[in-house]
mmCIF file of C-alpha atoms and ligand atoms in Angstrom:
data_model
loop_
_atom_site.group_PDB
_atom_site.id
_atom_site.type_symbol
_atom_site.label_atom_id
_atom_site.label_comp_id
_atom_site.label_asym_id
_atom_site.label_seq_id
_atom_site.Cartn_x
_atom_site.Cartn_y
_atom_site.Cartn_z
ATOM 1 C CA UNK A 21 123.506 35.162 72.855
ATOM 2 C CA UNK A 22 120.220 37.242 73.954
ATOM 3 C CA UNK A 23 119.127 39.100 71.153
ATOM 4 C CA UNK A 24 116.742 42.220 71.490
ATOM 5 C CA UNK A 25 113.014 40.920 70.735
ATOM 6 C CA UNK A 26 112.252 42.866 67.556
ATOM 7 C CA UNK A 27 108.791 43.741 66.477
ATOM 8 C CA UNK A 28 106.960 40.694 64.194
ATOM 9 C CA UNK A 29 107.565 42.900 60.981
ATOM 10 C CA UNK A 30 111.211 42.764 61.441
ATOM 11 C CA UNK A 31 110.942 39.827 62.366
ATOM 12 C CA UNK A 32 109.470 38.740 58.393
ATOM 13 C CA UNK A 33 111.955 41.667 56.953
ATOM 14 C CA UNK A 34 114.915 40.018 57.989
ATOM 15 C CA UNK A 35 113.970 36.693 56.958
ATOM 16 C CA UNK A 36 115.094 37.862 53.154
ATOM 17 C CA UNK A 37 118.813 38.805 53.562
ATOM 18 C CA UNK A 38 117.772 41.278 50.580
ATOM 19 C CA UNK A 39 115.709 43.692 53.579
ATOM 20 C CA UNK A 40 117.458 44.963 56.713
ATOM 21 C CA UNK A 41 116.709 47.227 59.668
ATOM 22 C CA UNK A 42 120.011 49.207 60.107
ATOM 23 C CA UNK A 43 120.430 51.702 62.840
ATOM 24 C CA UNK A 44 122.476 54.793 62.333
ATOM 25 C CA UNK A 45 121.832 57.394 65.259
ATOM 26 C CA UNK A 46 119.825 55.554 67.138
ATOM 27 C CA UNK A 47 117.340 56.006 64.392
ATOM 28 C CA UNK A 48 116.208 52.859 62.981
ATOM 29 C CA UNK A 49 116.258 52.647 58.840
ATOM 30 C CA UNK A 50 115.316 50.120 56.351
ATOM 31 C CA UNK A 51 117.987 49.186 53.594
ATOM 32 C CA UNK A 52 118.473 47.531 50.987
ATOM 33 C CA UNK A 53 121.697 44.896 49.698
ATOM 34 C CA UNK A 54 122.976 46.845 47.237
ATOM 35 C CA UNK A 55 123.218 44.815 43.834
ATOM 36 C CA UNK A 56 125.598 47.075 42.608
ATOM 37 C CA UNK A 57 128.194 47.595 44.840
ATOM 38 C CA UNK A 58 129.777 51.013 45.284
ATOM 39 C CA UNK A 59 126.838 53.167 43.523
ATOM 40 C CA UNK A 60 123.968 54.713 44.650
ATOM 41 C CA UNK A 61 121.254 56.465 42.884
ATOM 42 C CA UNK A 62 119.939 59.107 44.595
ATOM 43 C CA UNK A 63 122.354 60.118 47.016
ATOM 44 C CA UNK A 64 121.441 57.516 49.390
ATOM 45 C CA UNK A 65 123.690 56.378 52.002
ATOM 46 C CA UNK A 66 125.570 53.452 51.643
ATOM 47 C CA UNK A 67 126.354 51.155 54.717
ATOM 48 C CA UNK A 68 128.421 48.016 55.476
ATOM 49 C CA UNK A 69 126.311 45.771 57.544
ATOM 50 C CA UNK A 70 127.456 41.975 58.484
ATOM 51 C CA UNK A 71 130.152 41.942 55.418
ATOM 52 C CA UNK A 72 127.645 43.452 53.035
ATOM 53 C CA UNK A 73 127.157 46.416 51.153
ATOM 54 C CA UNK A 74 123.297 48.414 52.092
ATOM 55 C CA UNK A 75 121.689 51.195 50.793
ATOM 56 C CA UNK A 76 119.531 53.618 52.493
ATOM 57 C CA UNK A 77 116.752 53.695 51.998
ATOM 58 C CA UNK A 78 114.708 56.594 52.648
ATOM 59 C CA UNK A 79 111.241 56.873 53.316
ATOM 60 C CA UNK A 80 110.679 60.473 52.226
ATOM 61 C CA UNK A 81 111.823 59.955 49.036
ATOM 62 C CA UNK A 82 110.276 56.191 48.293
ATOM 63 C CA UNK A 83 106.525 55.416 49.363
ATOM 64 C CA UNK A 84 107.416 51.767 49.261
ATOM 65 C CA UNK A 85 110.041 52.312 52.371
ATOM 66 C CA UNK A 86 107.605 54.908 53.839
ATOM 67 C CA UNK A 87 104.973 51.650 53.885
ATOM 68 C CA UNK A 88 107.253 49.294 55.581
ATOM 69 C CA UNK A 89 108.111 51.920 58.130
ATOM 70 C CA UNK A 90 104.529 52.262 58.643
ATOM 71 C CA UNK A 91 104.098 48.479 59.970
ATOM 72 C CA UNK A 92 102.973 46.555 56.416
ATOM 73 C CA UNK A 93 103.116 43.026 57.321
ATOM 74 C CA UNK A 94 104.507 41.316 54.708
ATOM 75 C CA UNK A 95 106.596 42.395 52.186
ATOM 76 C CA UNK A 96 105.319 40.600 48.896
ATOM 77 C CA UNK A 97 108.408 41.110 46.855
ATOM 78 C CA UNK A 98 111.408 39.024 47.386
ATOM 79 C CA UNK A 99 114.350 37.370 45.958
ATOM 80 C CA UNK A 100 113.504 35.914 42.621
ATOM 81 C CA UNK A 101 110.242 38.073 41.774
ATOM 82 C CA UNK A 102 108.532 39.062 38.862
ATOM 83 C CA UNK A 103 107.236 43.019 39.176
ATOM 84 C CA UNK A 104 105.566 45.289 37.332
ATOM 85 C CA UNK A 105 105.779 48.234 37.863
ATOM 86 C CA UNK A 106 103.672 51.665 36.807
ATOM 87 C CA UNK A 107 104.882 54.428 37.231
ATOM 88 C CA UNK A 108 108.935 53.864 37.337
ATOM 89 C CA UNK A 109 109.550 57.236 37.201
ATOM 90 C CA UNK A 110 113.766 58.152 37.788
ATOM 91 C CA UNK A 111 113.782 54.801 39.135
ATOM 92 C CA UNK A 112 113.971 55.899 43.164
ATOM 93 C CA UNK A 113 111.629 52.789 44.112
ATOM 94 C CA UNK A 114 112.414 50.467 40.973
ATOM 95 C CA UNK A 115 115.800 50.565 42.290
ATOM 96 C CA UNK A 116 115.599 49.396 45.458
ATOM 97 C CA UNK A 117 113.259 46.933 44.039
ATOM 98 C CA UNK A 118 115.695 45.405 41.993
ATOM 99 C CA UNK A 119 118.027 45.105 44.439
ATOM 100 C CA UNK A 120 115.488 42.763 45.980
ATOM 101 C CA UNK A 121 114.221 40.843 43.824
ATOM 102 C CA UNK A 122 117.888 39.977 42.514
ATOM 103 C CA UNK A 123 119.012 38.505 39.492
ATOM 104 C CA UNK A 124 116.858 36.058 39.936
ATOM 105 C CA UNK A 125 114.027 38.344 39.548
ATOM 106 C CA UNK A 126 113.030 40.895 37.039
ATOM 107 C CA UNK A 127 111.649 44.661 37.667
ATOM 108 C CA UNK A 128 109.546 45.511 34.187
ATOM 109 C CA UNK A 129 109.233 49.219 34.813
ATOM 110 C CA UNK A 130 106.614 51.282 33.153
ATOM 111 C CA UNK A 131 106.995 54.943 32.473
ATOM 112 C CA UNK A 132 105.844 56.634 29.817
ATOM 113 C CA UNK A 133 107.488 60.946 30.526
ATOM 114 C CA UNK A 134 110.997 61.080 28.112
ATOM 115 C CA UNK A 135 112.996 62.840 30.236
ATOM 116 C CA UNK A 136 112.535 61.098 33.671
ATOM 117 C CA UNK A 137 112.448 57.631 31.436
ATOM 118 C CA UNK A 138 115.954 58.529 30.038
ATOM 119 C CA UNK A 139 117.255 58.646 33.647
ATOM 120 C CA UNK A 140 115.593 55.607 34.680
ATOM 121 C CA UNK A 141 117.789 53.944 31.466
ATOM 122 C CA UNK A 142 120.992 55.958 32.207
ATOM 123 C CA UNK A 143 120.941 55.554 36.630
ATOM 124 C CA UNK A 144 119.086 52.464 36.843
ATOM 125 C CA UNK A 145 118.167 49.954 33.709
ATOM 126 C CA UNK A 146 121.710 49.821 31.896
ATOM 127 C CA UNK A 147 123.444 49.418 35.724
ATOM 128 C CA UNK A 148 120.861 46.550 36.925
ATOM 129 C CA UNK A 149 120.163 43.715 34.348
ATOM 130 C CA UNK A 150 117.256 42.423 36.025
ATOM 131 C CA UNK A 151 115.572 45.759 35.356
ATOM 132 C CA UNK A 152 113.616 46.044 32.107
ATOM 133 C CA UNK A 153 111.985 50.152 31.272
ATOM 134 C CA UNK A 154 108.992 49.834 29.093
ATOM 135 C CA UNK A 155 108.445 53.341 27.597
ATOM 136 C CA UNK A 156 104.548 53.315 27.433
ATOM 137 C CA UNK A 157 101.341 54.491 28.969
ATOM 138 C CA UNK A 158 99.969 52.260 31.876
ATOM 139 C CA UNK A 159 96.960 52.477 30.445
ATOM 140 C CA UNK A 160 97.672 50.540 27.170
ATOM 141 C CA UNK A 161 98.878 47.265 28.879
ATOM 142 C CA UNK A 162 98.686 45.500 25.775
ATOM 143 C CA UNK A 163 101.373 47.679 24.401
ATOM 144 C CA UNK A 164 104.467 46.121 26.636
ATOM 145 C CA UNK A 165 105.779 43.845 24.149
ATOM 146 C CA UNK A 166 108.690 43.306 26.826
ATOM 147 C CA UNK A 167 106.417 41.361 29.468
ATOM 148 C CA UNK A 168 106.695 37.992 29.197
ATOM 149 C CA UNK A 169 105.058 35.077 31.366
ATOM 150 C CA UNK A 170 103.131 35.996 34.634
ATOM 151 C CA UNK A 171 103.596 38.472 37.541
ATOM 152 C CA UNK A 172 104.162 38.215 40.923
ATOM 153 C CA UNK A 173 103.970 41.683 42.324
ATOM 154 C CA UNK A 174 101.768 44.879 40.418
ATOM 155 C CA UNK A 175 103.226 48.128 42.022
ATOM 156 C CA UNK A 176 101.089 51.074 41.042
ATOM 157 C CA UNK A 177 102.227 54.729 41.054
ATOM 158 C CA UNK A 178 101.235 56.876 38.828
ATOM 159 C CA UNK A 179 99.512 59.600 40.732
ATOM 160 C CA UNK A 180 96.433 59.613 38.052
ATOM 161 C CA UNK A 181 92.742 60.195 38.928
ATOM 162 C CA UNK A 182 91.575 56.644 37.527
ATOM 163 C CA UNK A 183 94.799 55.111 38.736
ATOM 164 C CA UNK A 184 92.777 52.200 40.608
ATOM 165 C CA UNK A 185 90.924 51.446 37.168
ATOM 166 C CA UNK A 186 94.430 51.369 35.376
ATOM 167 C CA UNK A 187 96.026 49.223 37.972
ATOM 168 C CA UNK A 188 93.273 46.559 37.561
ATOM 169 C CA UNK A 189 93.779 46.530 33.872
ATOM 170 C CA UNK A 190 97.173 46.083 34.113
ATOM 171 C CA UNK A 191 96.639 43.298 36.417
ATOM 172 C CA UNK A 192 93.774 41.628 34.910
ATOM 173 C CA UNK A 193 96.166 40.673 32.097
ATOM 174 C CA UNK A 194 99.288 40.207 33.801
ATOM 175 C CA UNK A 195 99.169 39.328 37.429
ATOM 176 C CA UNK A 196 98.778 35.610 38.326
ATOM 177 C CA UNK A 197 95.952 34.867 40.315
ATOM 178 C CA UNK A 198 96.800 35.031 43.931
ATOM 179 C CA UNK A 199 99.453 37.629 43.368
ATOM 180 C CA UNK A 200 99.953 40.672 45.300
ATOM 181 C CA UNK A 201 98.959 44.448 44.031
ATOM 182 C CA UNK A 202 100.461 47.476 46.059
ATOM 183 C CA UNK A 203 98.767 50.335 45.081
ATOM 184 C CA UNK A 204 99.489 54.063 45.924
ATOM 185 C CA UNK A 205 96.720 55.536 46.361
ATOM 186 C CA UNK A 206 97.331 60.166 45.488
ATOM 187 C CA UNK A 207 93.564 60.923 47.165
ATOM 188 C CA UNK A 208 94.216 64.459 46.388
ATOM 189 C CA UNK A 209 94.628 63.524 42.435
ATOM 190 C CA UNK A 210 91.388 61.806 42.790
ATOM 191 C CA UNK A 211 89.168 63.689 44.749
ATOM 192 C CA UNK A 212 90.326 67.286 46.646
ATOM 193 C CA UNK A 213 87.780 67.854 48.437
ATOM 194 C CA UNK A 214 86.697 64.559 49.932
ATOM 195 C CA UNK A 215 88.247 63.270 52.865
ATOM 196 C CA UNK A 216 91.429 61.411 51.984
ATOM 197 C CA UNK A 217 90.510 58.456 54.308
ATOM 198 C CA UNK A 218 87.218 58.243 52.668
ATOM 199 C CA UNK A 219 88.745 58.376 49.215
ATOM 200 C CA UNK A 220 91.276 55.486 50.018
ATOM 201 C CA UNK A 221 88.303 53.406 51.222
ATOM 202 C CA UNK A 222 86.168 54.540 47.940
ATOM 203 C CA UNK A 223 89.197 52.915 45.742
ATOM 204 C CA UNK A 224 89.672 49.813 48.205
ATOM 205 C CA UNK A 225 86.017 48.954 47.523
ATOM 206 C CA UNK A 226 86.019 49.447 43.575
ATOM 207 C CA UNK A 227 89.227 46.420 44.495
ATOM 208 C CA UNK A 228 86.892 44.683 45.946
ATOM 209 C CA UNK A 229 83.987 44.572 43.277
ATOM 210 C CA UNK A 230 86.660 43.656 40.735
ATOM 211 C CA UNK A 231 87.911 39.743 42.691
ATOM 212 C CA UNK A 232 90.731 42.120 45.146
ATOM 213 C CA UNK A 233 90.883 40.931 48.472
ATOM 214 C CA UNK A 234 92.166 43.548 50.910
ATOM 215 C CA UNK A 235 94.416 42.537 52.942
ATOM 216 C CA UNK A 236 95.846 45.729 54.252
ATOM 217 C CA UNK A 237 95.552 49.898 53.880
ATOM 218 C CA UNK A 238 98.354 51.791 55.199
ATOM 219 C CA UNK A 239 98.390 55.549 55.758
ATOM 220 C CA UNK A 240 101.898 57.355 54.708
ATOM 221 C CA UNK A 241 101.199 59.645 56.689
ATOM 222 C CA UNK A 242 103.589 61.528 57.865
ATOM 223 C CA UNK A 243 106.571 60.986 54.738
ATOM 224 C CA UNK A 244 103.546 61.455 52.601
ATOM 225 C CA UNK A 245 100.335 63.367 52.462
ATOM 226 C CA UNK A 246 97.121 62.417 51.422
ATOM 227 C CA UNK A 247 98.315 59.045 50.448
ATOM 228 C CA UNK A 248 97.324 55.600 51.102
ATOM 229 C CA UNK A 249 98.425 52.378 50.071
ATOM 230 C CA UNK A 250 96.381 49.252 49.421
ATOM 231 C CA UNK A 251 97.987 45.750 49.718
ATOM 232 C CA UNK A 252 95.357 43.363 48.309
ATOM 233 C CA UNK A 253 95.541 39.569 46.699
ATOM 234 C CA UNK A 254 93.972 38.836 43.319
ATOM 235 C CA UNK A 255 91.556 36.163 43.549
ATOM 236 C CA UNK A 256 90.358 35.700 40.118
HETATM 237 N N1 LIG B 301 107.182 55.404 41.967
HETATM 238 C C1 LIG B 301 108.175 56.433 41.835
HETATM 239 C C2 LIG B 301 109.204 56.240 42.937
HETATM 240 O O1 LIG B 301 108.816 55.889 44.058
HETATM 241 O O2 LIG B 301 110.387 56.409 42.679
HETATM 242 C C3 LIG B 301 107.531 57.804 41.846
HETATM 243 C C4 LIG B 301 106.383 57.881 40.880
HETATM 244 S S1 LIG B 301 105.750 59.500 40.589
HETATM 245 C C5 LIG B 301 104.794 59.806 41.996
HETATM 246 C C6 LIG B 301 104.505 59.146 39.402
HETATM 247 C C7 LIG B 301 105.041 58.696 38.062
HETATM 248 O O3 LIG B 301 103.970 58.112 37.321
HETATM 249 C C8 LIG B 301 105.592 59.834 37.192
HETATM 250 O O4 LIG B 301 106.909 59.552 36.804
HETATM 251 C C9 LIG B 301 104.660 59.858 35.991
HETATM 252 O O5 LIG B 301 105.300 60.200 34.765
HETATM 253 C C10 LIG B 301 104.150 58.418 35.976
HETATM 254 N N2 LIG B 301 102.853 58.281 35.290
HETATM 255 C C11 LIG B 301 101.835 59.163 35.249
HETATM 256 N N3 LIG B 301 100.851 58.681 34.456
HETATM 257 C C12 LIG B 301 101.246 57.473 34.033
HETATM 258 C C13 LIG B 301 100.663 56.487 33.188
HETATM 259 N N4 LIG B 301 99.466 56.688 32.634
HETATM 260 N N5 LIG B 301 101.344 55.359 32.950
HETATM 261 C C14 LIG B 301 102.570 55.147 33.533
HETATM 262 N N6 LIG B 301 103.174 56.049 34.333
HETATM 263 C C15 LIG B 301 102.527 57.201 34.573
#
């Protein structure tokens, strides 16, 4: 059978059943196996696709699906992963994130605001076992008493003007060397009046000075404004 030639991201999606390209109205979405079948979180759609059950997932409302519809080429979390993540919030992203890292994996999701935590617990963490909330401040790493062993993945989103110095704490004492950090770059929560390009590139470069090697910068633009994300390795 001739299949249609899809684009070299696909291409590394697909190779982790956990990641698919589904297209409903001709419109081409990313989605996610769902690892608990029959329930969504956020009113996502949910679609059967080769005998499986997908969710939606929607690039608007995640900036981790708004990335991968912006061509980032490769997707650093798969099946069996270890994240961290900052900045869980309602658990949107986390949840999607658990569904692909599997139970084989573990999502240790850091968010420190009560009332968003508690639906994080009550929508996401008691549904998914392989997701673990840590009610605490990202910028007291030494604080999550839950983290155990190293990470593979640091996924930073916490929308805070010294987000970039946070994120490198965080990984400095968790992330194993040669791991992967995503981070969300807010410019307009760092600097308003700079250009936002300039202020992604400002961040990328403090990466740099601190062993980051940048592998990629993606603009959301347009699912999000004045946002950037930065896909770097940690050398050391
Ligand atoms: N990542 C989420 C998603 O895609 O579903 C959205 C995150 S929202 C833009 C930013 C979140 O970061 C908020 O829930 C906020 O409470 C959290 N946050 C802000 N400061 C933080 C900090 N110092 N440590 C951890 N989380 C923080």
């Amino acid at each position: 059978m001739i299949r249609e030639r899809r684009r070299t991201e696909e291409r590394d999606l697909e190779s982790d059943d956990a990641i698919r390209w589904i297209s409903i109205n001709g419109e081409k979405n990313t989605a996610t196996l769902n690892l608990v079948k029959g329930h969504n979180i956020y009113g996502e759609k949910l679609v059967k696709y080769e005998g499986e059950e997908y969710r939606i997932w929607d690039p608007f409302r995640s900036k981790l699906a708004a990335a991968l519809k912006k061509g980032m080429k490769n997707m650093p979390i798969k099946n069996g992963s270890k994240v961290l993540y900052l900045g869980a919030s309602t658990g949107t992203t986390v949840s999607h994130v658990s569904d692909i890292v599997g139970l084989s994996g573990l999502v240790f999701a850091v968010e420190p605001a009560t009332r968003v935590a508690r639906e994080l617990i009550e929508n996401v963490a008691s549904k998914r076992k392989n997701v673990l909330p840590i009610l605490e401040d990202a910028r007291k790493p030494h604080s999550y008493f839950a983290v155990f062993g190293k990470i593979d993945v640091v996924y930073c989103d916490i929308a805070q003007p010294d987000q970039t110095d946070i994120a490198i704490a965080n990984c400095l004492m968790y992330l194993k060397t040669g791991g992967i950090m995503l981070l969300v770059v807010k410019t307009r929560s760092i600097d308003v009046t700079m250009d936002p390009r300039a202020v992604v590139a400002q961040e990328a470069t403090k990466l740099k000075e601190s062993g980051f090697q940048i592998d990629q910068i993606i603009n959301l633009e347009p699912f999000d404004r004045d946002h950037g994300m930065i896909y770097c390795i940690y050398k050391s």
